[in-house]
Tab-separated table of C-alpha atoms and ligand atoms in Angstrom:
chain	number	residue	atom	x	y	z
L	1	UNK	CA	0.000	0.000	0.000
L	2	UNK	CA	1.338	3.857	-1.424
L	3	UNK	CA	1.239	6.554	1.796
L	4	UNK	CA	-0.590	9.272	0.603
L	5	UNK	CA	1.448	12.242	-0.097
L	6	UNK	CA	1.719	14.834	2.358
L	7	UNK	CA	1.341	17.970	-0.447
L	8	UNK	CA	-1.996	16.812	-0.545
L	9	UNK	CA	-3.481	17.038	2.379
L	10	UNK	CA	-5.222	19.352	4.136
L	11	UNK	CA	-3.837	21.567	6.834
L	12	UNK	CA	-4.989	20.199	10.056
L	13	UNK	CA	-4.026	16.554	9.437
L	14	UNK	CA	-0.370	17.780	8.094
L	15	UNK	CA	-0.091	19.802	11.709
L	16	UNK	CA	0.345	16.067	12.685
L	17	UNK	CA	2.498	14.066	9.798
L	18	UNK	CA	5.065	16.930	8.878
L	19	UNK	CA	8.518	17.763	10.255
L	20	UNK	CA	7.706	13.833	12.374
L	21	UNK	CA	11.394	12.296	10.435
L	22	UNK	CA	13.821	15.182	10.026
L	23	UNK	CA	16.647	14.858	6.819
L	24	UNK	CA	19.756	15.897	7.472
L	25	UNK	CA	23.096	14.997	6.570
L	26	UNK	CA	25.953	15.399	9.233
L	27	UNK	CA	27.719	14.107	12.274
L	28	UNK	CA	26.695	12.543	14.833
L	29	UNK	CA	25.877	14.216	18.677
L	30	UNK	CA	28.525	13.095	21.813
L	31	UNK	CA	25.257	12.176	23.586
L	32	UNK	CA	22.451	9.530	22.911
L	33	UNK	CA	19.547	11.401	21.882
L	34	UNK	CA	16.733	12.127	24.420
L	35	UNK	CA	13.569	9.510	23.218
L	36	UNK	CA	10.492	10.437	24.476
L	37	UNK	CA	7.686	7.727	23.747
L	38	UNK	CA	4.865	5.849	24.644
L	39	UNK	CA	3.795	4.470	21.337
L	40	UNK	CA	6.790	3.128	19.310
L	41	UNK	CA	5.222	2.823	15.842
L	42	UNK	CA	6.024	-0.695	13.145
L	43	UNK	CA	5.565	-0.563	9.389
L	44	UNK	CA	3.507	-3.824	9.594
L	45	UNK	CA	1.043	-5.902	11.506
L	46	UNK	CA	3.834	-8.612	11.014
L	47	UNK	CA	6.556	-6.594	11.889
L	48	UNK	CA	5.222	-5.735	15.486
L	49	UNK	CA	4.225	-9.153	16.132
L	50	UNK	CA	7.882	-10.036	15.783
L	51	UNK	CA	9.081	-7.244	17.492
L	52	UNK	CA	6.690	-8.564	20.989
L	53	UNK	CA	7.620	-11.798	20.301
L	54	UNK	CA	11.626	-11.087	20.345
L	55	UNK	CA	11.167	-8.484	23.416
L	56	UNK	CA	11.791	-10.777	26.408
L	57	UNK	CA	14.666	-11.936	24.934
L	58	UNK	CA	16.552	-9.083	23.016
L	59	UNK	CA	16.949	-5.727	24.275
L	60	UNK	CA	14.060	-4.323	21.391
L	61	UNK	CA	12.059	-1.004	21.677
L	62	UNK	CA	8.478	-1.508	21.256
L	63	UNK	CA	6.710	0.398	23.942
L	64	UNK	CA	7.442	3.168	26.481
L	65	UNK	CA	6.761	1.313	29.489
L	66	UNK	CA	9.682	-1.585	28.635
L	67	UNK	CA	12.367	0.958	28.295
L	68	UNK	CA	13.761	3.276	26.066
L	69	UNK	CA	16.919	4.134	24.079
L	70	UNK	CA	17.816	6.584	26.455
L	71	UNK	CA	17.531	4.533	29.461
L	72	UNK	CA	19.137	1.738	27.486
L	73	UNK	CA	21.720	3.834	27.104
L	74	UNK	CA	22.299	4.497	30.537
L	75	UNK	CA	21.520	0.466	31.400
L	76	UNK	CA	24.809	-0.170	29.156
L	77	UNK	CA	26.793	2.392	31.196
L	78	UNK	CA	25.845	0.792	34.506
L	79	UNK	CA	26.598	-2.322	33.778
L	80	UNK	CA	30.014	-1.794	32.427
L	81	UNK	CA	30.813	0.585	35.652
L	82	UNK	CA	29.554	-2.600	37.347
L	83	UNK	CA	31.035	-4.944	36.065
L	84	UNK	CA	27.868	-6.848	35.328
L	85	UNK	CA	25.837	-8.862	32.683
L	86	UNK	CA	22.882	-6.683	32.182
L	87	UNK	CA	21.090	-3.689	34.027
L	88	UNK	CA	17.381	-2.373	34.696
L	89	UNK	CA	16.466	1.287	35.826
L	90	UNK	CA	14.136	1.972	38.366
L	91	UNK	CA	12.386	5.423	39.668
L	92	UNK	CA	13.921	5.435	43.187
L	93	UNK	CA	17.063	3.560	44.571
L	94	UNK	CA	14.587	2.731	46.881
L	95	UNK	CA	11.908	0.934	43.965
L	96	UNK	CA	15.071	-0.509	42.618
L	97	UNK	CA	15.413	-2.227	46.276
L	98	UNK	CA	11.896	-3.155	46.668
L	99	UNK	CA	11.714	-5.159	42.989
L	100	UNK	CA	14.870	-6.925	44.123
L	101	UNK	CA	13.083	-8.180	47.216
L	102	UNK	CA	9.693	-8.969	45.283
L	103	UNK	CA	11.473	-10.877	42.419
L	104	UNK	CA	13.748	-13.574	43.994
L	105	UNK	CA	11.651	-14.002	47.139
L	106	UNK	CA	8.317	-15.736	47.843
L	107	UNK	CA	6.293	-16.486	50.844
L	108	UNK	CA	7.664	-19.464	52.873
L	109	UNK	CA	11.031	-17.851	52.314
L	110	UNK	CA	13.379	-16.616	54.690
L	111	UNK	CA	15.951	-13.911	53.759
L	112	UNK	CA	19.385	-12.393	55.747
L	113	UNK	CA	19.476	-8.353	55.817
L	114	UNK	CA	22.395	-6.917	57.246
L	115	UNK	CA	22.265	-4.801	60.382
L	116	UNK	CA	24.028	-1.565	58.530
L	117	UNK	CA	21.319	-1.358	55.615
L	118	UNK	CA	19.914	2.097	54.712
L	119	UNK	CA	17.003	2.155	57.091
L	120	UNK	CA	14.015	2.199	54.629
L	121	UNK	CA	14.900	-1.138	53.836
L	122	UNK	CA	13.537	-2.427	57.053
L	123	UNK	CA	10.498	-0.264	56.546
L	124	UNK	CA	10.138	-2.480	53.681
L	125	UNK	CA	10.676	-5.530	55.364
L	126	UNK	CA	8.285	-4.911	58.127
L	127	UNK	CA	5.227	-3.466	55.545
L	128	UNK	CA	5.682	-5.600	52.701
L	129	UNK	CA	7.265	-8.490	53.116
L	130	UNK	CA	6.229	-9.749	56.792
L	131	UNK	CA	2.546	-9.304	54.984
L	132	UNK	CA	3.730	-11.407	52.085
L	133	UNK	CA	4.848	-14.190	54.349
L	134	UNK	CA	8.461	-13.491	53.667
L	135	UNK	CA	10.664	-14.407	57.238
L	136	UNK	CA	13.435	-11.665	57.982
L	137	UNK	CA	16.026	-11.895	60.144
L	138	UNK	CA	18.791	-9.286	60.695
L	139	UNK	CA	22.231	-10.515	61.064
L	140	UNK	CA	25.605	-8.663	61.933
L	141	UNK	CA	27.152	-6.503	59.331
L	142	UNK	CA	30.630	-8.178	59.657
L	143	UNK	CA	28.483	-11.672	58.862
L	144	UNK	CA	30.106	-13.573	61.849
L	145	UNK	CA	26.583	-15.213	62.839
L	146	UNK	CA	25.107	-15.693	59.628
L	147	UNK	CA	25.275	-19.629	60.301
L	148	UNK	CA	23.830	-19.548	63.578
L	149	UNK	CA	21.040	-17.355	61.886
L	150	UNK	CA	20.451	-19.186	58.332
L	151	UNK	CA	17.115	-21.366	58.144
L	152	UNK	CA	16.525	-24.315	55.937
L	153	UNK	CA	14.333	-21.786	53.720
L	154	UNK	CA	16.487	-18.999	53.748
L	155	UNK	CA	17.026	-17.992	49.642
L	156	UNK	CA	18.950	-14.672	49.928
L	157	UNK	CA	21.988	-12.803	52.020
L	158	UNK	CA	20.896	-9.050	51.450
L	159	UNK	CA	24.030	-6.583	52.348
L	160	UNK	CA	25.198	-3.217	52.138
L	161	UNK	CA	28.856	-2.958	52.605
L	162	UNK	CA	30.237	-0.351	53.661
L	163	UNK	CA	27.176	0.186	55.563
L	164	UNK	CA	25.119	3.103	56.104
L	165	UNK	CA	25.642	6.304	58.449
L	166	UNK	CA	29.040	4.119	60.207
L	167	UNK	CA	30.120	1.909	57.035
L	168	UNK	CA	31.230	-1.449	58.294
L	169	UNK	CA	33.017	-3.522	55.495
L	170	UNK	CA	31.761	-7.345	54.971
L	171	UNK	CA	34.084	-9.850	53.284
L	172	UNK	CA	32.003	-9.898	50.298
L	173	UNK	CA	34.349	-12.875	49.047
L	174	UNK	CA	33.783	-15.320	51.508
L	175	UNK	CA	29.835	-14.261	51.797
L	176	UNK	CA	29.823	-15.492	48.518
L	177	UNK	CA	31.635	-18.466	48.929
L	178	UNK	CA	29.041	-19.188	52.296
L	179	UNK	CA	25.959	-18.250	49.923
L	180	UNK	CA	27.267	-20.394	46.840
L	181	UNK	CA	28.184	-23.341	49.137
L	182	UNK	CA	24.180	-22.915	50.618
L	183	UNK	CA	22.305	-21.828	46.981
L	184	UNK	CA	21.596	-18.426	48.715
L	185	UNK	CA	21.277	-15.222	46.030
L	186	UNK	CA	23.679	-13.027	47.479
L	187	UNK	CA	22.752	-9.181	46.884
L	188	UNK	CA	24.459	-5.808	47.821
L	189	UNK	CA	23.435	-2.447	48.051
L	190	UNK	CA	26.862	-0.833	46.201
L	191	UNK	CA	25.599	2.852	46.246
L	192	UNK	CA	28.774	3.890	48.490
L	193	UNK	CA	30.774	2.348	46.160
L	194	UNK	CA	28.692	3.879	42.817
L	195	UNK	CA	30.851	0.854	40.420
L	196	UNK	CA	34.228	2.974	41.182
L	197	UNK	CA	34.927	2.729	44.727
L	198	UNK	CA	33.684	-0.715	45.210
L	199	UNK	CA	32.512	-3.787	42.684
L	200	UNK	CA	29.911	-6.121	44.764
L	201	UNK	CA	29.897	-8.502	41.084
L	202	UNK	CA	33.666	-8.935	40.967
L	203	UNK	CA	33.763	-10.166	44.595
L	204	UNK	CA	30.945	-12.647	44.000
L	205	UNK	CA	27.562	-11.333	44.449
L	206	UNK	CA	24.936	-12.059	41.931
L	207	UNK	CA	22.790	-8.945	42.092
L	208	UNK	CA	24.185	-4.853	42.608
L	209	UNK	CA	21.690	-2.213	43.374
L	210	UNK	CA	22.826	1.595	43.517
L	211	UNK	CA	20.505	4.798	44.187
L	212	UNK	CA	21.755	6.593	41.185
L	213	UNK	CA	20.023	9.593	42.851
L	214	UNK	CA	23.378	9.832	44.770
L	215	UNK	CA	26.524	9.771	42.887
L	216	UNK	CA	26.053	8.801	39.680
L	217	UNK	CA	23.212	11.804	39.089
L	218	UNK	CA	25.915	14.000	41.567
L	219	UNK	CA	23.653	16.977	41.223
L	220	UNK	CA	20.610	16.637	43.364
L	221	UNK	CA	18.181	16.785	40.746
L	222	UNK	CA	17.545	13.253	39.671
L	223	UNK	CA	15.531	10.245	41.348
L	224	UNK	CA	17.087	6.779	40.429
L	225	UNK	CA	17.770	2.979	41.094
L	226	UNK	CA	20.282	0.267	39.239
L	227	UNK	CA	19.905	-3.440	39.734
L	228	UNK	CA	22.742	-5.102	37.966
L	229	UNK	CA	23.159	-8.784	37.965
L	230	UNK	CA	25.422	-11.573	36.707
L	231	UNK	CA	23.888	-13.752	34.004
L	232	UNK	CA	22.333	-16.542	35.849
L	233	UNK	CA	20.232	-13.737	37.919
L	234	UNK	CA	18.863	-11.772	34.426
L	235	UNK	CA	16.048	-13.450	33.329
L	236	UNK	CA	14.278	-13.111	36.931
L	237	UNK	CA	14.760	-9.583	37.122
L	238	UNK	CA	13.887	-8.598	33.646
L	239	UNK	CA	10.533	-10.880	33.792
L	240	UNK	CA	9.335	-9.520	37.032
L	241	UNK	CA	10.561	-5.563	36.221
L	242	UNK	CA	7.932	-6.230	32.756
L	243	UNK	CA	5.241	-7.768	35.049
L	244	UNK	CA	5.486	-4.548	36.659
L	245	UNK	CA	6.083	-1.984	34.169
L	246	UNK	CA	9.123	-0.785	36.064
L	247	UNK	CA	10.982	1.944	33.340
L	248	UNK	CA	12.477	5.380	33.761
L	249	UNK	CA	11.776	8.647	31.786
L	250	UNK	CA	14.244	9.724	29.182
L	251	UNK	CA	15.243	12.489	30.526
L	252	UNK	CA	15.903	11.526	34.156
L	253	UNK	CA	18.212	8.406	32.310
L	254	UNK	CA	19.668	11.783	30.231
L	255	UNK	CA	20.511	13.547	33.345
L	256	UNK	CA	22.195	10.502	35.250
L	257	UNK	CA	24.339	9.647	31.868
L	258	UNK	CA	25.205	13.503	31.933
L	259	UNK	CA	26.281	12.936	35.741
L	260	UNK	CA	28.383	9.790	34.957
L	261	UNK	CA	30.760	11.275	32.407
L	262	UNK	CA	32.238	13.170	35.357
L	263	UNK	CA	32.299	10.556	37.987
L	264	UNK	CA	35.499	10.314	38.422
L	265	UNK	CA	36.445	13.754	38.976
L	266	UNK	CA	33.564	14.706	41.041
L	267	UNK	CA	34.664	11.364	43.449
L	268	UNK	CA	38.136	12.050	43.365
L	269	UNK	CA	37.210	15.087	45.213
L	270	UNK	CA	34.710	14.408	47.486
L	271	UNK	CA	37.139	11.927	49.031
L	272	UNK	CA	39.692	14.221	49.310
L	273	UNK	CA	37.883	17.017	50.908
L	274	UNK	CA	36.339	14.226	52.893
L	275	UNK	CA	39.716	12.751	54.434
L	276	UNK	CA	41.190	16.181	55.022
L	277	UNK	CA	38.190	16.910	57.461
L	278	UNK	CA	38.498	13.544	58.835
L	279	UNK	CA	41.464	14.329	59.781
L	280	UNK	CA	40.382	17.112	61.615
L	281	UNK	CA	37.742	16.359	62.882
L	282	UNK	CA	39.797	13.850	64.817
L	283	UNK	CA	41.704	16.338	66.714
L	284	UNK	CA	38.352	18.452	68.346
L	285	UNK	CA	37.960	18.173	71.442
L	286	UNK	CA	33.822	17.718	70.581
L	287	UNK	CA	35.046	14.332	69.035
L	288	UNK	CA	35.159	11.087	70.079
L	289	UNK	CA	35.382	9.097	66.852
L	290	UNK	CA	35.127	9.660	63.279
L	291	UNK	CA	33.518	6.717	61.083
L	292	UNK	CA	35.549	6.490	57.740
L	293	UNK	CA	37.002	3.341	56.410
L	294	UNK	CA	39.730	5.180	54.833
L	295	UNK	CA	40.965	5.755	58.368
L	296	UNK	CA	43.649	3.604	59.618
L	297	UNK	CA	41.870	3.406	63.021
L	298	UNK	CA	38.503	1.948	61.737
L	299	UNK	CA	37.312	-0.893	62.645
L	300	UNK	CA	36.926	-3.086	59.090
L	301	UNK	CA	40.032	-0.234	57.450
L	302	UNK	CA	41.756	-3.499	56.695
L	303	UNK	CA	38.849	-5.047	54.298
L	304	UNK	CA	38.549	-1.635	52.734
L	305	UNK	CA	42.153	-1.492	52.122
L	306	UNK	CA	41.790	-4.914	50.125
L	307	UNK	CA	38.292	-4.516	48.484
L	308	UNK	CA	38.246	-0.669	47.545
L	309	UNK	CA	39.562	1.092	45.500
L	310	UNK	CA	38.769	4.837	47.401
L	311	UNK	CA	36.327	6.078	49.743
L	312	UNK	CA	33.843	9.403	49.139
L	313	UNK	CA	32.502	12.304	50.374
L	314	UNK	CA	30.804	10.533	53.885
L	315	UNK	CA	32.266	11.198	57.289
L	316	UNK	CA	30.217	10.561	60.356
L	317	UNK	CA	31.561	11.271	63.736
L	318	UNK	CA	30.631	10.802	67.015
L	319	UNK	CA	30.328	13.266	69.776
L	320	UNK	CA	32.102	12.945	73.157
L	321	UNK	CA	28.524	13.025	75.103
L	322	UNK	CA	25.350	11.249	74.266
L	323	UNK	CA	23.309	14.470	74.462
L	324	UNK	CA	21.478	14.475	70.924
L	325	UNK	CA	20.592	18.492	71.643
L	326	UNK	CA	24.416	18.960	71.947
L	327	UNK	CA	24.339	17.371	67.736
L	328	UNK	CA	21.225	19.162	66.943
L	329	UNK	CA	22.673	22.413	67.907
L	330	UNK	CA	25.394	21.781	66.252
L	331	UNK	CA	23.661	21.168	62.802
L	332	UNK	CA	21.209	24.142	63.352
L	333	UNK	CA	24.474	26.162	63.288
L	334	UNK	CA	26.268	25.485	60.540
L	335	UNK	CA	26.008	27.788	57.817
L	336	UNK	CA	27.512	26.207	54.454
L	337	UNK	CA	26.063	22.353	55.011
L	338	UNK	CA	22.175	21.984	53.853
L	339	UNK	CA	20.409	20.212	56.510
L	340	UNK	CA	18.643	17.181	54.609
L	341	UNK	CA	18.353	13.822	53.351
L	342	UNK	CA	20.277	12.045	50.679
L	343	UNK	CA	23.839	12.717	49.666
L	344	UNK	CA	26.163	12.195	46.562
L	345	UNK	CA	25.476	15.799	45.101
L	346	UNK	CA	27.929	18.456	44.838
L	347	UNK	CA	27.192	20.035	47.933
L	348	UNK	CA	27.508	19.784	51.480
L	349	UNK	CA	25.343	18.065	54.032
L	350	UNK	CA	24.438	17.070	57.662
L	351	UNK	CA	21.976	14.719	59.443
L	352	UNK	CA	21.608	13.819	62.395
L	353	UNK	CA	22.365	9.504	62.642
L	354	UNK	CA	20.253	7.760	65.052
L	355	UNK	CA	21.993	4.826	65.327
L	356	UNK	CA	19.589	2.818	67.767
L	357	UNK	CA	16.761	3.276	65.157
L	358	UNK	CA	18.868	2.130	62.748
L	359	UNK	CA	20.094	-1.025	64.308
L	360	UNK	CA	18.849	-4.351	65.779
L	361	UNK	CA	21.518	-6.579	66.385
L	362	UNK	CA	24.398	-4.282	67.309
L	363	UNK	CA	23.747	-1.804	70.147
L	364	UNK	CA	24.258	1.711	70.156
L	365	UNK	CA	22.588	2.741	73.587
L	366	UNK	CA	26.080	3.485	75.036
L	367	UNK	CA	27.534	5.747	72.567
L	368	UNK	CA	27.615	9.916	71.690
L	369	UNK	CA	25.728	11.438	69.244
L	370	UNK	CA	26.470	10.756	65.952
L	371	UNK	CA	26.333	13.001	62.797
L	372	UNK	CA	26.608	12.295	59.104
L	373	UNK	CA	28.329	14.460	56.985
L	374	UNK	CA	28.437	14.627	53.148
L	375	UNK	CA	31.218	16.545	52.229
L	376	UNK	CA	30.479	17.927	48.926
L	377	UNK	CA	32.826	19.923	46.227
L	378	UNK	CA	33.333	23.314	48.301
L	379	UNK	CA	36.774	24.360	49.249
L	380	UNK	CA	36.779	22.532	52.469
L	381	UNK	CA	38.835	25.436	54.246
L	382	UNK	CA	35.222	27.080	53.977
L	383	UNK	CA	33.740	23.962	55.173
L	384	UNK	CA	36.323	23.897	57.932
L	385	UNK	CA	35.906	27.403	59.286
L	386	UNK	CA	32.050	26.525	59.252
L	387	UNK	CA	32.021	23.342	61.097
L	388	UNK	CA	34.791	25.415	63.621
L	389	UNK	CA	32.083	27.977	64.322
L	390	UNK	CA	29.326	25.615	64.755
L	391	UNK	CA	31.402	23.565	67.326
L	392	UNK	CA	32.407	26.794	69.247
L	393	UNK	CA	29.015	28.793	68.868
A	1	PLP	C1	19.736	6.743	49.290
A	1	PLP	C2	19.975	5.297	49.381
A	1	PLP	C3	19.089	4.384	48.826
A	1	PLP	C4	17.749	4.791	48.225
A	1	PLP	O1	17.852	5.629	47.129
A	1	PLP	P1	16.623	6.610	46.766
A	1	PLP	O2	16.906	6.955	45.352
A	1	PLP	O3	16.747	7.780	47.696
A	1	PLP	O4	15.365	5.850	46.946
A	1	PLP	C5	19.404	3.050	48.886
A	1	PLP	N1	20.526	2.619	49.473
A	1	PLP	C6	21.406	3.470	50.031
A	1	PLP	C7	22.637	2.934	50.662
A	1	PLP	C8	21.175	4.848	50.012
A	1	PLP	O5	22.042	5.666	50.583
């Protein structure tokens, strides 16, 4: 069948076939091109058929909601940073955690979370998937009584390493070895690590989640999760991401492949800043310790030394007393560091950590207040002579 031509048709329908396939001759962009879509449009009946039919197999665009070439795109970049098979994007680190969860688990299963996880992720085990039937147990973040705690049913080792707000280091190796030896799915949370400071897949776990929101967007603008896995762990994830109609927009995937190219830089400072006011932070008075696992004097320093390749922009530290005012004063005062959630942008931040909310098998009763900082890309003199003031204020 002949397409009419356009010439001959009347105004209002050519509103809506003209300038739809520009010609031009030329290079080509640095960046992939931002694809907006919902319909993806076939010459044939036959052809789309295909198309469907090929989709669960082969990465193949056919409608908005399974991806687009942006966001596939950005899935290629992730998985090379991470040293994986294939990626998916989700709309929140946080989504990305939750489909992770709801894919390889079922009810009658039992799964190991490690005490150091970022906190929603209990949230989600106590709403979701208690309901669902699904047994949690927490277990310590070094691992040492994961056999004491494994059930017959247990199907996954969930871990974050380094963890949140204090970062202890697992030994990601030989929690793989354990979770091979037992047919256990072993998953990490890698968003400290964002694929340059730290590989979860190259040390033996089958499935890597990052909040892109943090690092790899770097600018505080952009909401997004990874889930990388090895091979044997793809066809799970992509399945269950399609039964859900898990995707991204294009232009949140073009702002977190804008925020990759420059990574390395951006990291390369943040963890310089960061250990120069580690450093000083460990001579106040105000300070009893300072969490980093760049620091000789951390606890797991010696599994970081082996496993990473750098640390970032997060310091916590803990005050000499256990008044919490004592912290929140503190933060109220400074001047340059935004008070708020998240972290991985190029500026600085402070929270407040509240350690005994945000563990269960490790206590924390005993200790000072402890604060998070996210050291951003400031000249930390500034930051220096700010957190001086808000100690002495
Ligand atoms: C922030 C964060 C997440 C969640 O990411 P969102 O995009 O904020 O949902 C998950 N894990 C860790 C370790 C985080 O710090």
């Amino acid at each position: 069948m002949s397409k009419p031509l356009l010439k001959k048709l009347r105004p209002q329908t050519r509103l809506l076939k003209s300038g739809t396939a520009p010609v031009y001759q030329g290079g080509k962009a640095v960046n992939p091109p931002v694809v907006r879509a919902s319909t993806v449009l076939f010459e044939t009946v036959e052809e789309l058929a295909s198309m469907r039919a090929r989709r669960n197999d082969e990465r193949i665009f056919t409608y908005g909601a399974r991806g687009n070439p942006t966001a596939f795109a950005l899935e290629d970049a992730v998985a090379d940073i991470e040293g994986g098979y294939r990626t998916r994007l989700f709309p929140t680190g946080l989504a990305a955690i939750a489909m992770v969860f709801t894919t390889y688990l079922k009810p009658g299963d039992h799964v190991l979370i490690a005490d150091c996880v970022y906190q929603p992720v209990r949230h989600f085990a106590e709403t979701f998937m208690r309901q669902f039937g699904i047994e949690v147990t927490y277990f310590s973040a070094d691992g040492s009584d994961i056999a004491e705690k494994a059930r017959p049913n247990t199907k996954m080792l969930y871990v974050e390493c380094p963890g949140s707000l204090v970062y202890e280091l697992c030994d990601m190796r030989s929690l793989a070895t354990l979770a091979t030896a037992n047919g256990w799915l072993l998953v990490a949370d890698n968003t400290w690590g964002s694929g340059l400071q730290y590989q979860p897949l190259a040390l033996g776990a089958d499935v890597s989640i990052m909040a892109a929101t943090k690092y790899l967007g770097g600018h505080s603008d952009v909401m997004m999760g990874t889930v990388t896995t090895n091979e044997k762990a793809w066809q799970q994830l992509a399945i269950m991401t399609d039964a859900f109609g898990m995707t991204v927009s294009p232009d949140d995937a073009y702002l977190v492949l804008r925020g990759i190219r420059t990574l390395a830089a951006r990291l390369a400072l943040h963890e310089q800043h960061a250990l120069k006011i580690a450093h000083w932070l460990r001579d106040r008075p105000e300070v009893a310790r300072v969490f980093c696992p760049a620091l000789p004097d951390h606890p797991d320093h010696a599994i970081w030394q082996r496993d990473c390749k750098g640390t970032n922009g997060l310091i916590s530290f803990e005050f000499v007393r256990a008044d919490q005012q004592v912290a929140a004063s503190f933060v109220n005062r400074l001047g340059l560091f935004g008070i708020g959630a998240s972290w991985g942008g190029f500026e600085s931040l402070a929270t407040i950590a509240d350690m005994k909310a945000a563990r269960s098998v490790t206590d924390w009763s005993n200790s000072g207040a402890i604060v998070r900082l996210h050291i951003g890309l400031e000249d930390p003199d500034d930051l220096i002579e700010d957190l001086t003031q808000a100690f002495t204020g």
